[in-house]
PDB file of C-alpha atoms and ligand atoms in Angstrom:
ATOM      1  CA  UNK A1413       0.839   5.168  19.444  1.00 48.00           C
ATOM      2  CA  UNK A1414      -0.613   1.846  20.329  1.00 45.00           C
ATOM      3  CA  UNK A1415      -2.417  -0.883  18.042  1.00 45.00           C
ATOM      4  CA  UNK A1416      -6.013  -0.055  17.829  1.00 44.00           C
ATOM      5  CA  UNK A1417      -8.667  -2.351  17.101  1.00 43.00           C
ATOM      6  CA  UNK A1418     -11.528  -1.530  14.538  1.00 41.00           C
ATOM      7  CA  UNK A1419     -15.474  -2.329  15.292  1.00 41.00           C
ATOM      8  CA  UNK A1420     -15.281  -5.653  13.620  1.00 43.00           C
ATOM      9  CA  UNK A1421     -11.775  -6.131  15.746  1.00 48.00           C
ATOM     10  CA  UNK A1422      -8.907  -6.071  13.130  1.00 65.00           C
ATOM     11  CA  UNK A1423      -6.004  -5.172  13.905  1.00 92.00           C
ATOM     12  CA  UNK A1424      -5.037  -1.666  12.461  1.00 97.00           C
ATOM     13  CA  UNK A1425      -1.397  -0.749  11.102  1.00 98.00           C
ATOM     14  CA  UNK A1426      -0.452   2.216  13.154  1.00 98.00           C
ATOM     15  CA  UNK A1427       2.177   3.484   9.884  1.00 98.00           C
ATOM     16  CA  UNK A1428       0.960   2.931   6.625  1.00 98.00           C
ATOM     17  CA  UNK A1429       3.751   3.551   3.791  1.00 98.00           C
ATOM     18  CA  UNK A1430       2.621   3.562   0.168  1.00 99.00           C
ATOM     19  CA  UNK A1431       4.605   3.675  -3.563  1.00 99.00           C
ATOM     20  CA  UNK A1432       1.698   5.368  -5.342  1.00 98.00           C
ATOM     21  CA  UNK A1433       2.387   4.086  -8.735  1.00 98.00           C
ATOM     22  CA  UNK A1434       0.108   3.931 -11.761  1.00 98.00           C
ATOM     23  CA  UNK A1435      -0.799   7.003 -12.706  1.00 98.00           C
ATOM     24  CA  UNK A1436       0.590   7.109 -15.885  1.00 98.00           C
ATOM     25  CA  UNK A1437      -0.867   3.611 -17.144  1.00 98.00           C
ATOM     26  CA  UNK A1438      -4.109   4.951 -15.875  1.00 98.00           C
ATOM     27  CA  UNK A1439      -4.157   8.075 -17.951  1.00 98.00           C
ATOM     28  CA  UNK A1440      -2.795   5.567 -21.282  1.00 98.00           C
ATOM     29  CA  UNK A1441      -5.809   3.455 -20.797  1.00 98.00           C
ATOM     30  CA  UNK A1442      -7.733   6.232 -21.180  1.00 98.00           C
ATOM     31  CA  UNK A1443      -5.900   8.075 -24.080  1.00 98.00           C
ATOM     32  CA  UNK A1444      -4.968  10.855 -21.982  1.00 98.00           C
ATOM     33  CA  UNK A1445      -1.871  12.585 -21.183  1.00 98.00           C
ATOM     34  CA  UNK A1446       0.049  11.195 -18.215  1.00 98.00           C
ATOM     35  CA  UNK A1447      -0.087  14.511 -16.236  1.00 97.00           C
ATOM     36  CA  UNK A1448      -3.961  13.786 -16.267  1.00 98.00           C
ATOM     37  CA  UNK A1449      -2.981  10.337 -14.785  1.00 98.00           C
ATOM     38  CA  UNK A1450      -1.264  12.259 -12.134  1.00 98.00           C
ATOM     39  CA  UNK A1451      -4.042  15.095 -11.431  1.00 98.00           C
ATOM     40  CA  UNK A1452      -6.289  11.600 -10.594  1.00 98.00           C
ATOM     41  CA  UNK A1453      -3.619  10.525  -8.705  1.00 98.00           C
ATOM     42  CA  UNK A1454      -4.070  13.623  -6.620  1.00 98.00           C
ATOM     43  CA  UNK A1455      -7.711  12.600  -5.794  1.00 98.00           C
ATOM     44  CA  UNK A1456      -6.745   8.988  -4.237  1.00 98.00           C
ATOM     45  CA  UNK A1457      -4.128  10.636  -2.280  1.00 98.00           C
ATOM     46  CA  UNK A1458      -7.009  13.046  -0.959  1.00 98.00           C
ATOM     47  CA  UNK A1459      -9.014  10.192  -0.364  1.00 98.00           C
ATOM     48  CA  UNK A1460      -6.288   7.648   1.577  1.00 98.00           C
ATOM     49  CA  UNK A1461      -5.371  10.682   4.091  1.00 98.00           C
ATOM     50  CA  UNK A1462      -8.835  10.877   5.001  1.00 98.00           C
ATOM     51  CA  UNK A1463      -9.538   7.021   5.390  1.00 98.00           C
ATOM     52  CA  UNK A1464      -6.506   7.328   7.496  1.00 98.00           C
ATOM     53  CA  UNK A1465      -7.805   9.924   9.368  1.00 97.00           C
ATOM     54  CA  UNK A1466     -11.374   8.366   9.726  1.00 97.00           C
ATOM     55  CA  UNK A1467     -10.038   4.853  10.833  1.00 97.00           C
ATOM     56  CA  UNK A1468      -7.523   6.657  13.330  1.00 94.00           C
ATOM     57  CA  UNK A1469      -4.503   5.475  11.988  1.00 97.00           C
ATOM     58  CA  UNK A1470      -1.789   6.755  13.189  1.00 97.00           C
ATOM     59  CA  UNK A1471       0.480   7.531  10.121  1.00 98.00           C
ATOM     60  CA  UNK A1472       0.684   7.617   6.584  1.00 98.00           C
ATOM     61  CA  UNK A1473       4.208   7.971   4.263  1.00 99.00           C
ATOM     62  CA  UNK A1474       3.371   8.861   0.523  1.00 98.00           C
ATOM     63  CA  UNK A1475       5.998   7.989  -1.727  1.00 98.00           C
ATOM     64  CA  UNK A1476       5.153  11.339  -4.026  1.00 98.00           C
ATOM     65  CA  UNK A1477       8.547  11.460  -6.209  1.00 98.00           C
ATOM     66  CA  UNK A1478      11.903   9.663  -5.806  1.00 98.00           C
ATOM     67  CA  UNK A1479      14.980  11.169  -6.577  1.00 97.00           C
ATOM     68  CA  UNK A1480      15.194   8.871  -9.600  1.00 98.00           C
ATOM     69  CA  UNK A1481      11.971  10.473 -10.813  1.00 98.00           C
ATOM     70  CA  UNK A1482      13.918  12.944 -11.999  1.00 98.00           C
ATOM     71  CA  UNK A1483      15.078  11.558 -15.195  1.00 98.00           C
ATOM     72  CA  UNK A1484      11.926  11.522 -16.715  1.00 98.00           C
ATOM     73  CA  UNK A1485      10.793  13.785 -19.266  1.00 97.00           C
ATOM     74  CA  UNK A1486      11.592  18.100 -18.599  1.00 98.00           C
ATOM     75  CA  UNK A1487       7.916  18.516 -19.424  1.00 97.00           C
ATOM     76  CA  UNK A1488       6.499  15.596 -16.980  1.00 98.00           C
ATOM     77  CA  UNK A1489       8.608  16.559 -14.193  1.00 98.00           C
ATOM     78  CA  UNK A1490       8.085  20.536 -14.425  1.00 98.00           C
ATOM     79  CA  UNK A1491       4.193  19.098 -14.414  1.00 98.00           C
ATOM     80  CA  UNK A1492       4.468  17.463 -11.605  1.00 98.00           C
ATOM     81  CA  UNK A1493       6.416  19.989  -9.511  1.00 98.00           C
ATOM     82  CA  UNK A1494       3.230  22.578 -10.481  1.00 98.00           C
ATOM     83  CA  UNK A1495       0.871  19.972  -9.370  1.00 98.00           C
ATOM     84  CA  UNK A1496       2.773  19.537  -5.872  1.00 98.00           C
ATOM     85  CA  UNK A1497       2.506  23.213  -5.068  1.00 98.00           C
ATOM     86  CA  UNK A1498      -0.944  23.547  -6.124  1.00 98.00           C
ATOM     87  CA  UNK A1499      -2.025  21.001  -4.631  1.00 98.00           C
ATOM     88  CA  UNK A1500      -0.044  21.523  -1.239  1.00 98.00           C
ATOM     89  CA  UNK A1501      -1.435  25.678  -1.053  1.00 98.00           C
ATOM     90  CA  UNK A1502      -4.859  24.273  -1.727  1.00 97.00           C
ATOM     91  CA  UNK A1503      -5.495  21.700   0.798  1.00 98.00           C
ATOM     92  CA  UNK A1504      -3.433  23.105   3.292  1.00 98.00           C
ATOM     93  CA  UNK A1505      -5.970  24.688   5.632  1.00 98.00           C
ATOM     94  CA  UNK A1506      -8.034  21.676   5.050  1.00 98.00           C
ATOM     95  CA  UNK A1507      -5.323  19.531   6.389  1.00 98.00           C
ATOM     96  CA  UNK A1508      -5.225  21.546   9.529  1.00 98.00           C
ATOM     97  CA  UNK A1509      -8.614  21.769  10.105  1.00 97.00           C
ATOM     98  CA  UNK A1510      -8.447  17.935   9.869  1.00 97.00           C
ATOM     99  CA  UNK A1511      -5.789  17.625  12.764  1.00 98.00           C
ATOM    100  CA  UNK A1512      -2.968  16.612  10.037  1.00 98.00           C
ATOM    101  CA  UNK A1513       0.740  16.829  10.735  1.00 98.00           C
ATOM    102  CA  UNK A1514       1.821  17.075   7.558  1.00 98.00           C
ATOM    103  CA  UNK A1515       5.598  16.283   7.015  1.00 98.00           C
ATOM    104  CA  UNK A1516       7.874  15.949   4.192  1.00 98.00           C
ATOM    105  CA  UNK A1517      11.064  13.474   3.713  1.00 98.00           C
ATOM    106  CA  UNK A1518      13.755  13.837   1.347  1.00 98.00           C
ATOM    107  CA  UNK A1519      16.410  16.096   0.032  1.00 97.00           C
ATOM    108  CA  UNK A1520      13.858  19.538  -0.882  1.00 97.00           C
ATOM    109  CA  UNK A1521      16.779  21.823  -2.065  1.00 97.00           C
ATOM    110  CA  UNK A1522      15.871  20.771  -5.285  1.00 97.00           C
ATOM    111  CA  UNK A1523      12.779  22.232  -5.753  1.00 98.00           C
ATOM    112  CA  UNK A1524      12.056  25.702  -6.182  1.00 97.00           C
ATOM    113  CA  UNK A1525      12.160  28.566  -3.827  1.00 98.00           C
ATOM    114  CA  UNK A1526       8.088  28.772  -3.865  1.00 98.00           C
ATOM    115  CA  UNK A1527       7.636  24.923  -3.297  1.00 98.00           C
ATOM    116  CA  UNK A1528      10.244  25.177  -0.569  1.00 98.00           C
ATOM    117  CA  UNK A1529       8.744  28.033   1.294  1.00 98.00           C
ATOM    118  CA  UNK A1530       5.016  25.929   0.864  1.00 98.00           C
ATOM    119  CA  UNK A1531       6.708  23.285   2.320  1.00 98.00           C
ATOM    120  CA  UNK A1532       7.869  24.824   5.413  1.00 98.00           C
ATOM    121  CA  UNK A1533       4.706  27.050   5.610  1.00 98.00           C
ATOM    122  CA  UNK A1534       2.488  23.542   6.029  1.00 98.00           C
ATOM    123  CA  UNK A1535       4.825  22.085   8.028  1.00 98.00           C
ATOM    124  CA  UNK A1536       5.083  24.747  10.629  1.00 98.00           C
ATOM    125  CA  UNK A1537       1.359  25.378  10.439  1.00 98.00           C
ATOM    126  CA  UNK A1538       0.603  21.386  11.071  1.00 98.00           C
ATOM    127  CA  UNK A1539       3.579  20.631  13.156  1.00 98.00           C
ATOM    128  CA  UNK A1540       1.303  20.167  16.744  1.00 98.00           C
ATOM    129  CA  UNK A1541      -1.065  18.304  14.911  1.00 98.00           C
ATOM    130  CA  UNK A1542      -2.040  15.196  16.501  1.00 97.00           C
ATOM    131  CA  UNK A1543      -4.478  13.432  14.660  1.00 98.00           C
ATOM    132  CA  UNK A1544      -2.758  11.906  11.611  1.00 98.00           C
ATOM    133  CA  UNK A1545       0.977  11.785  10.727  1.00 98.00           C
ATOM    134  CA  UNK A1546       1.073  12.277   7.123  1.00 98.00           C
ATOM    135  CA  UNK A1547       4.366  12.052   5.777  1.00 98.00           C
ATOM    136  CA  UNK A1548       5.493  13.198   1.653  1.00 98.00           C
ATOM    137  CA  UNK A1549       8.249  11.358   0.555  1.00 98.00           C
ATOM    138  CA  UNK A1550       9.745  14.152  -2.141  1.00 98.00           C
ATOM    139  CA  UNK A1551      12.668  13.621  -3.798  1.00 98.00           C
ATOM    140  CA  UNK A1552      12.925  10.870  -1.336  1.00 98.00           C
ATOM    141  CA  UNK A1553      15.168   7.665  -1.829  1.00 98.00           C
ATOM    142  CA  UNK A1554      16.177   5.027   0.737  1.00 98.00           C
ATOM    143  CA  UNK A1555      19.574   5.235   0.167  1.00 98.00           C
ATOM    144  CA  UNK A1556      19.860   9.042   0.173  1.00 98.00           C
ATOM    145  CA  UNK A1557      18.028   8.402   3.650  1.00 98.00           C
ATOM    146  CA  UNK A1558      20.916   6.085   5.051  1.00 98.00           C
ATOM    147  CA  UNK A1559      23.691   8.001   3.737  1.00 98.00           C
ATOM    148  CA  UNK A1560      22.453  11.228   5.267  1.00 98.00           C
ATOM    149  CA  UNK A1561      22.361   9.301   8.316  1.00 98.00           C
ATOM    150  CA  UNK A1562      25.859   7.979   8.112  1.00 98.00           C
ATOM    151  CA  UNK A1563      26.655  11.883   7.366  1.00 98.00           C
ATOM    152  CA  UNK A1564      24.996  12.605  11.111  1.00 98.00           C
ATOM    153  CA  UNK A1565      26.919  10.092  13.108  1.00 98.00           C
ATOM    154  CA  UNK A1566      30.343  10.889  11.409  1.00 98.00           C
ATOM    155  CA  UNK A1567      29.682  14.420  12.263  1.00 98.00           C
ATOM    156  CA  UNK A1568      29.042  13.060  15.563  1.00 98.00           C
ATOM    157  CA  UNK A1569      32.093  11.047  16.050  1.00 98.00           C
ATOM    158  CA  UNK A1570      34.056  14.260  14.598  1.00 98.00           C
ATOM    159  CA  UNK A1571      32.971  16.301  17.326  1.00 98.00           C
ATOM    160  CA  UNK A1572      33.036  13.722  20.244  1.00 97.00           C
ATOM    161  CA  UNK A1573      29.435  13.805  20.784  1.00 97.00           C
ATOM    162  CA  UNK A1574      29.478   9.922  20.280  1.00 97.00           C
ATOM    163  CA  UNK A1575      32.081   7.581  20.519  1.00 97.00           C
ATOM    164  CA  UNK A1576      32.392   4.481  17.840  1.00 97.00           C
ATOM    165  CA  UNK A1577      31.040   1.902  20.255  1.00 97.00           C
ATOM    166  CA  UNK A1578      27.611   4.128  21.007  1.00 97.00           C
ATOM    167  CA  UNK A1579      26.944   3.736  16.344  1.00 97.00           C
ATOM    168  CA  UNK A1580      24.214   1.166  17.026  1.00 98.00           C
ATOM    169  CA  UNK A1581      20.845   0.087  15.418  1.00 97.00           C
ATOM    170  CA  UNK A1582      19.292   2.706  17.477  1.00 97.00           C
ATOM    171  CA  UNK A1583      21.473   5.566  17.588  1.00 97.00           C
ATOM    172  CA  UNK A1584      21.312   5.035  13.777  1.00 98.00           C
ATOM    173  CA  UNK A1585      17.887   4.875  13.332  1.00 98.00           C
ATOM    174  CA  UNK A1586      17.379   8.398  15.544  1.00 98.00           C
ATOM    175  CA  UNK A1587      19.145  10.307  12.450  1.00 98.00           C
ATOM    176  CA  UNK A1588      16.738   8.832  10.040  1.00 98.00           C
ATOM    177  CA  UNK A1589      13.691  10.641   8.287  1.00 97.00           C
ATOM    178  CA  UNK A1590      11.177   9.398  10.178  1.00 98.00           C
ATOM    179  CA  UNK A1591      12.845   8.521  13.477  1.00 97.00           C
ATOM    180  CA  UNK A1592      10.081   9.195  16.185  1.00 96.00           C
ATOM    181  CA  UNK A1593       7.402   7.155  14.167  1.00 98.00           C
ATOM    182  CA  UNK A1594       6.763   3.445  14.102  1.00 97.00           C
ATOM    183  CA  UNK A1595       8.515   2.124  11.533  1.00 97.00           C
ATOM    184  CA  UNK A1596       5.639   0.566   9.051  1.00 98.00           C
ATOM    185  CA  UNK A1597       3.401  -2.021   9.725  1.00 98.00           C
ATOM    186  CA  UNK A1598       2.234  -2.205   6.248  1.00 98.00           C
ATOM    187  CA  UNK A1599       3.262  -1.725   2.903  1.00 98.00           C
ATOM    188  CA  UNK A1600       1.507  -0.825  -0.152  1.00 99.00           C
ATOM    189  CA  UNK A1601       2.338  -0.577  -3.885  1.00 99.00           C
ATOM    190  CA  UNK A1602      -0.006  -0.329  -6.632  1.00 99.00           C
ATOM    191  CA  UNK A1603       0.174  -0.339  -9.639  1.00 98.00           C
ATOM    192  CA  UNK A1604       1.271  -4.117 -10.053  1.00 98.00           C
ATOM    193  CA  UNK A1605       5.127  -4.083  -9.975  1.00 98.00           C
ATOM    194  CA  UNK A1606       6.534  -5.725  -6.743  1.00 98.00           C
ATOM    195  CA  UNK A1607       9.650  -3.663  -6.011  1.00 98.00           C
ATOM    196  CA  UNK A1608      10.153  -1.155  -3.514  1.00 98.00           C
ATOM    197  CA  UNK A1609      12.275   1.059  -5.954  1.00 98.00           C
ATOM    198  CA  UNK A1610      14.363   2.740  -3.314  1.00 98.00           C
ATOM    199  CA  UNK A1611      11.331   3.857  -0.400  1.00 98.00           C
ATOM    200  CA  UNK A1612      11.904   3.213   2.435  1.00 98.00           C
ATOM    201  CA  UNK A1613      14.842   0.588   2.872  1.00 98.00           C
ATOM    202  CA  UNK A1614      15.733   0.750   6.382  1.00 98.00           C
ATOM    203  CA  UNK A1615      12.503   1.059   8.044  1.00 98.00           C
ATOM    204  CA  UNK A1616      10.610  -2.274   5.883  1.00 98.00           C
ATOM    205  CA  UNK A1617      12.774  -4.434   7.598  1.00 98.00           C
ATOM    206  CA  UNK A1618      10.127  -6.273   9.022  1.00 97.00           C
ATOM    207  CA  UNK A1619       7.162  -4.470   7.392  1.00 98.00           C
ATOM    208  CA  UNK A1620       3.989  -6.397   5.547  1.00 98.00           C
ATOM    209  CA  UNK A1621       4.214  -6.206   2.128  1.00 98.00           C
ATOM    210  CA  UNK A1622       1.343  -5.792  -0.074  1.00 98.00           C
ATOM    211  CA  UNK A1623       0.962  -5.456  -3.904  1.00 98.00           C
ATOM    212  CA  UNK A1624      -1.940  -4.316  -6.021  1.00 98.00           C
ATOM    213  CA  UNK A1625      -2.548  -4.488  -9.267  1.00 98.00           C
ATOM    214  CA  UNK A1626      -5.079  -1.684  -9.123  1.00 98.00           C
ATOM    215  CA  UNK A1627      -3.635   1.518 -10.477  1.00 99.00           C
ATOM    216  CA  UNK A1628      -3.217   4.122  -7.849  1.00 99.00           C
ATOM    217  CA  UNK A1629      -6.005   6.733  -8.923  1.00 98.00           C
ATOM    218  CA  UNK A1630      -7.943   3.585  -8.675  1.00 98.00           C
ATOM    219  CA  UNK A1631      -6.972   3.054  -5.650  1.00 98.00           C
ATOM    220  CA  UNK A1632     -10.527   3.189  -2.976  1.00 98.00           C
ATOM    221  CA  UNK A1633     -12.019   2.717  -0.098  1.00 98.00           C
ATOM    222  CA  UNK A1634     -13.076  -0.557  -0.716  1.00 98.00           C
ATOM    223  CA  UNK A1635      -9.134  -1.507  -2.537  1.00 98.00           C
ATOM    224  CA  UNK A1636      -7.877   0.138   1.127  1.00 98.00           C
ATOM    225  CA  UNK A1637      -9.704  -2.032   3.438  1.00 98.00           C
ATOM    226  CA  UNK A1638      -8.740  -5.038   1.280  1.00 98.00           C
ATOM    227  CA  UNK A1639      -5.312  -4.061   2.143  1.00 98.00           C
ATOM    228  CA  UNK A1640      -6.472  -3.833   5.763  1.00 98.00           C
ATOM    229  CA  UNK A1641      -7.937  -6.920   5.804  1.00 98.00           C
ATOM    230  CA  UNK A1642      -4.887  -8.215   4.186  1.00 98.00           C
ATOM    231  CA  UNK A1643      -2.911  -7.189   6.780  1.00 98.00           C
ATOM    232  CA  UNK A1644      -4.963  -8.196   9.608  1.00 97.00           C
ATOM    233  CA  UNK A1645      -4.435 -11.733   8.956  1.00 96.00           C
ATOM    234  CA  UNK A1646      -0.708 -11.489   8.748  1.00 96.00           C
ATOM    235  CA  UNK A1647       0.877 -13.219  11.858  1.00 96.00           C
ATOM    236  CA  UNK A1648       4.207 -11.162  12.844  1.00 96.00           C
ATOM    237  CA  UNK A1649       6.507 -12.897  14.361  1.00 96.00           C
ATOM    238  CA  UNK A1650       9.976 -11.035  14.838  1.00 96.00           C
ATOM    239  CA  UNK A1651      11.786 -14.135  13.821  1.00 97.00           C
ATOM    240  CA  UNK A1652      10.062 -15.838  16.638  1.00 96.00           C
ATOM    241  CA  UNK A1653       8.090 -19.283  15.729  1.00 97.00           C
ATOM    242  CA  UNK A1654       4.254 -19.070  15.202  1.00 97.00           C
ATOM    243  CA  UNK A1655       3.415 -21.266  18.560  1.00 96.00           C
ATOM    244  CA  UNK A1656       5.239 -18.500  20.837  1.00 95.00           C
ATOM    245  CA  UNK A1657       3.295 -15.595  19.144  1.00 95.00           C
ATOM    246  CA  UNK A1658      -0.077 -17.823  19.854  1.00 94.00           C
ATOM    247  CA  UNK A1659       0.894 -18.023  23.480  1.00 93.00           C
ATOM    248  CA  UNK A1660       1.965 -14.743  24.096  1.00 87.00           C
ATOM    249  CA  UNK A1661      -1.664 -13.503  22.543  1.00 82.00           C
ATOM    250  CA  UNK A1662      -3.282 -15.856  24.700  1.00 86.00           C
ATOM    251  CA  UNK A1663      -1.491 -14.840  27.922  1.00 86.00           C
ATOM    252  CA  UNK A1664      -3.039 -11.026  26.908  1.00 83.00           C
ATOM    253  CA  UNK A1665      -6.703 -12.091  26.168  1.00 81.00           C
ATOM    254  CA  UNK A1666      -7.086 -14.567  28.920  1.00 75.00           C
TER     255      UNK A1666
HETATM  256  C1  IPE B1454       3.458   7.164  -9.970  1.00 77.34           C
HETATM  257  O1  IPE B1454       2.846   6.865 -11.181  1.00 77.34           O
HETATM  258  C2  IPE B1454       3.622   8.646  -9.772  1.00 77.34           C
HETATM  259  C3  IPE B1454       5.013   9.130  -9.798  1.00 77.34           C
HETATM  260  C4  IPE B1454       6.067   8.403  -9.939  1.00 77.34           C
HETATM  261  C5  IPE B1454       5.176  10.549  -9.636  1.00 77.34           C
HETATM  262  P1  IPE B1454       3.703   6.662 -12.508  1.00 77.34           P
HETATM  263  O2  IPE B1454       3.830   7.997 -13.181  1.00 77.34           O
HETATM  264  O3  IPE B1454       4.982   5.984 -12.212  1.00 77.34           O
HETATM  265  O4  IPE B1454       2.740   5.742 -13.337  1.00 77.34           O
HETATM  266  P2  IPE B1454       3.172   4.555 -14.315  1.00 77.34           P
HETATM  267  O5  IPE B1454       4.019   3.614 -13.548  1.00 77.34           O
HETATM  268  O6  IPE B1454       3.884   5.181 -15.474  1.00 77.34           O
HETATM  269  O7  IPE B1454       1.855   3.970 -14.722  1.00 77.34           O
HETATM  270  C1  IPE B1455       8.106   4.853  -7.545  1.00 77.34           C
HETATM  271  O1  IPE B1455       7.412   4.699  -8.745  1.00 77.34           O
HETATM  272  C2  IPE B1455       8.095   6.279  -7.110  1.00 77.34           C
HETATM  273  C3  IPE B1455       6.793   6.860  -6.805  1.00 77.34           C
HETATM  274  C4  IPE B1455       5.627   6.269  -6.748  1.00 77.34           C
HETATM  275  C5  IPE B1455       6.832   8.261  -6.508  1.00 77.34           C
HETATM  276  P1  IPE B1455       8.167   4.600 -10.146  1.00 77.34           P
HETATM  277  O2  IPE B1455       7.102   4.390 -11.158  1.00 77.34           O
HETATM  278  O3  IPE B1455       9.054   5.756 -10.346  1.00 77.34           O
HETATM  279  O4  IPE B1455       9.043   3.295  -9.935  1.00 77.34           O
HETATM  280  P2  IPE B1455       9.839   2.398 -10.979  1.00 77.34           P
HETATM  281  O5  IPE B1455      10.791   3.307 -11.710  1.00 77.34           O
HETATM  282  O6  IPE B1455       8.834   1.808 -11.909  1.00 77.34           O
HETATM  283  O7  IPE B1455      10.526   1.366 -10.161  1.00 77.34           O
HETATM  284 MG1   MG B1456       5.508   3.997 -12.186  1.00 77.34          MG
END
């Protein structure tokens, strides 16, 4: 996936990752139960996938329920697991159609034998999808990530497939979720709270950060190409100084 330039030549994330926060507060404001918070919530989502799609970038991560969500009322959570699988058997085909590769991250034993077989039914449907990598972080949390990891290279070692001197930053990174993607260019909470509350640790290492106050069903087109824009004056520089990115974008252009 390379960086692609829009008409009015900014530069584009190629992996979008986002904590989709605010539904509740949004449904408060508006004296109505949080589960309507999180049926709006469902719209946005709708909507970001197919800016994605429509701007051509290349992925998307969806931070859709952390395995600390859990802890949160019976009635809330049983709510939200019916909204996942209704909303994952309807817009299925649509996804397809759309050239989605639809993936989801995190532990799913969890859930329940019908969400589980949805799951793998839009998975395996999408999976040569090309267009848009749209990942569901579900049950998801950084740490759970890592340690999973750590699980896959001991395993390794056990069996002599690696030896301790080949555990490296990349052979590491190869037994993470979303090892084959680029890790994140940009970040993107709303909702107002600046924490990352256990998404992706790992791969933010040296991701843009960018916080919203706008609550995440009002999250548009217009808040997403603020975030663009945002992001398009960010320089990156890799822990190199500002003067040696200039130069090496000049040697490029000229
Ligand atoms: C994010 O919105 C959705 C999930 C965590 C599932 P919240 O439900 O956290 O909304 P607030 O933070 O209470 O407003
Ligand atoms: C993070 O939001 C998880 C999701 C958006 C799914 P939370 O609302 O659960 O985060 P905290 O608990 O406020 O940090
Ligand atoms: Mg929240």
């Amino acid at each position: 996936m390379s960086t692609e330039q829009t008409d009015n030549d900014t530069i584009l994330p190629r992996h979008v990752a986002v904590v989709m926060d605010g539904n509740g507060r949004w449904a408060k404001k508006r004296f109505l139960p949080r589960t309507a918070g999180h049926k709006a919530g469902v719209k946005a989502t709708r909507r970001i996938v197919e800016l994605c799609a429509q701007k051509r970038i290349g992925a998307i991560t969806l931070f859709a329920f952390s395995s600390e969500n859990w802890s949160r009322p019976d009635q809330e959570v049983s709510s939200l697991m019916s909204l996942f699988l209704s909303t994952l058997n309807s817009e299925i085909d649509k996804l397809h159609e759309r050239g989605v590769c639809i993936r989801f991250i995190g532990d799913r034993t969890r859930f329940s034998d019908s969400l589980q077989a949805s799951i793998s039914d839009a998975e395996n449907k999408t999976e040569k999808n090309s267009r848009l990598k749209l990942n569901i972080a579900a049950n998801y949390g950084g740490r759970w990530d890592i340690v999973n990891a750590v699980q896959c290279l001991a395993q390794k070692l056990v069996t002599g497939e690696l030896a301790e001197d080949q555990i490296t930053e990349q052979t590491f990174a190869r037994e993470l979720s979303l090892f084959g993607l680029p890790e994140p260019d940009l970040f993107i909470r709303t909702g107002g709270e600046q924490r990352i509350s256990n998404f992706l640790l790992w791969q933010v290492a040296y991701t843009e950060l960018f916080f919203t106050d706008t609550l995440w069903p009002d999250f548009d087109a217009a808040a997403f190409d603020q975030a663009l824009e945002w992001y398009s004056t960010r320089q990156r520089r890799f822990g190199k100084t500002g003067e040696q990115v200039e130069n090496k974008k000049e040697k490029q252009t000229g």
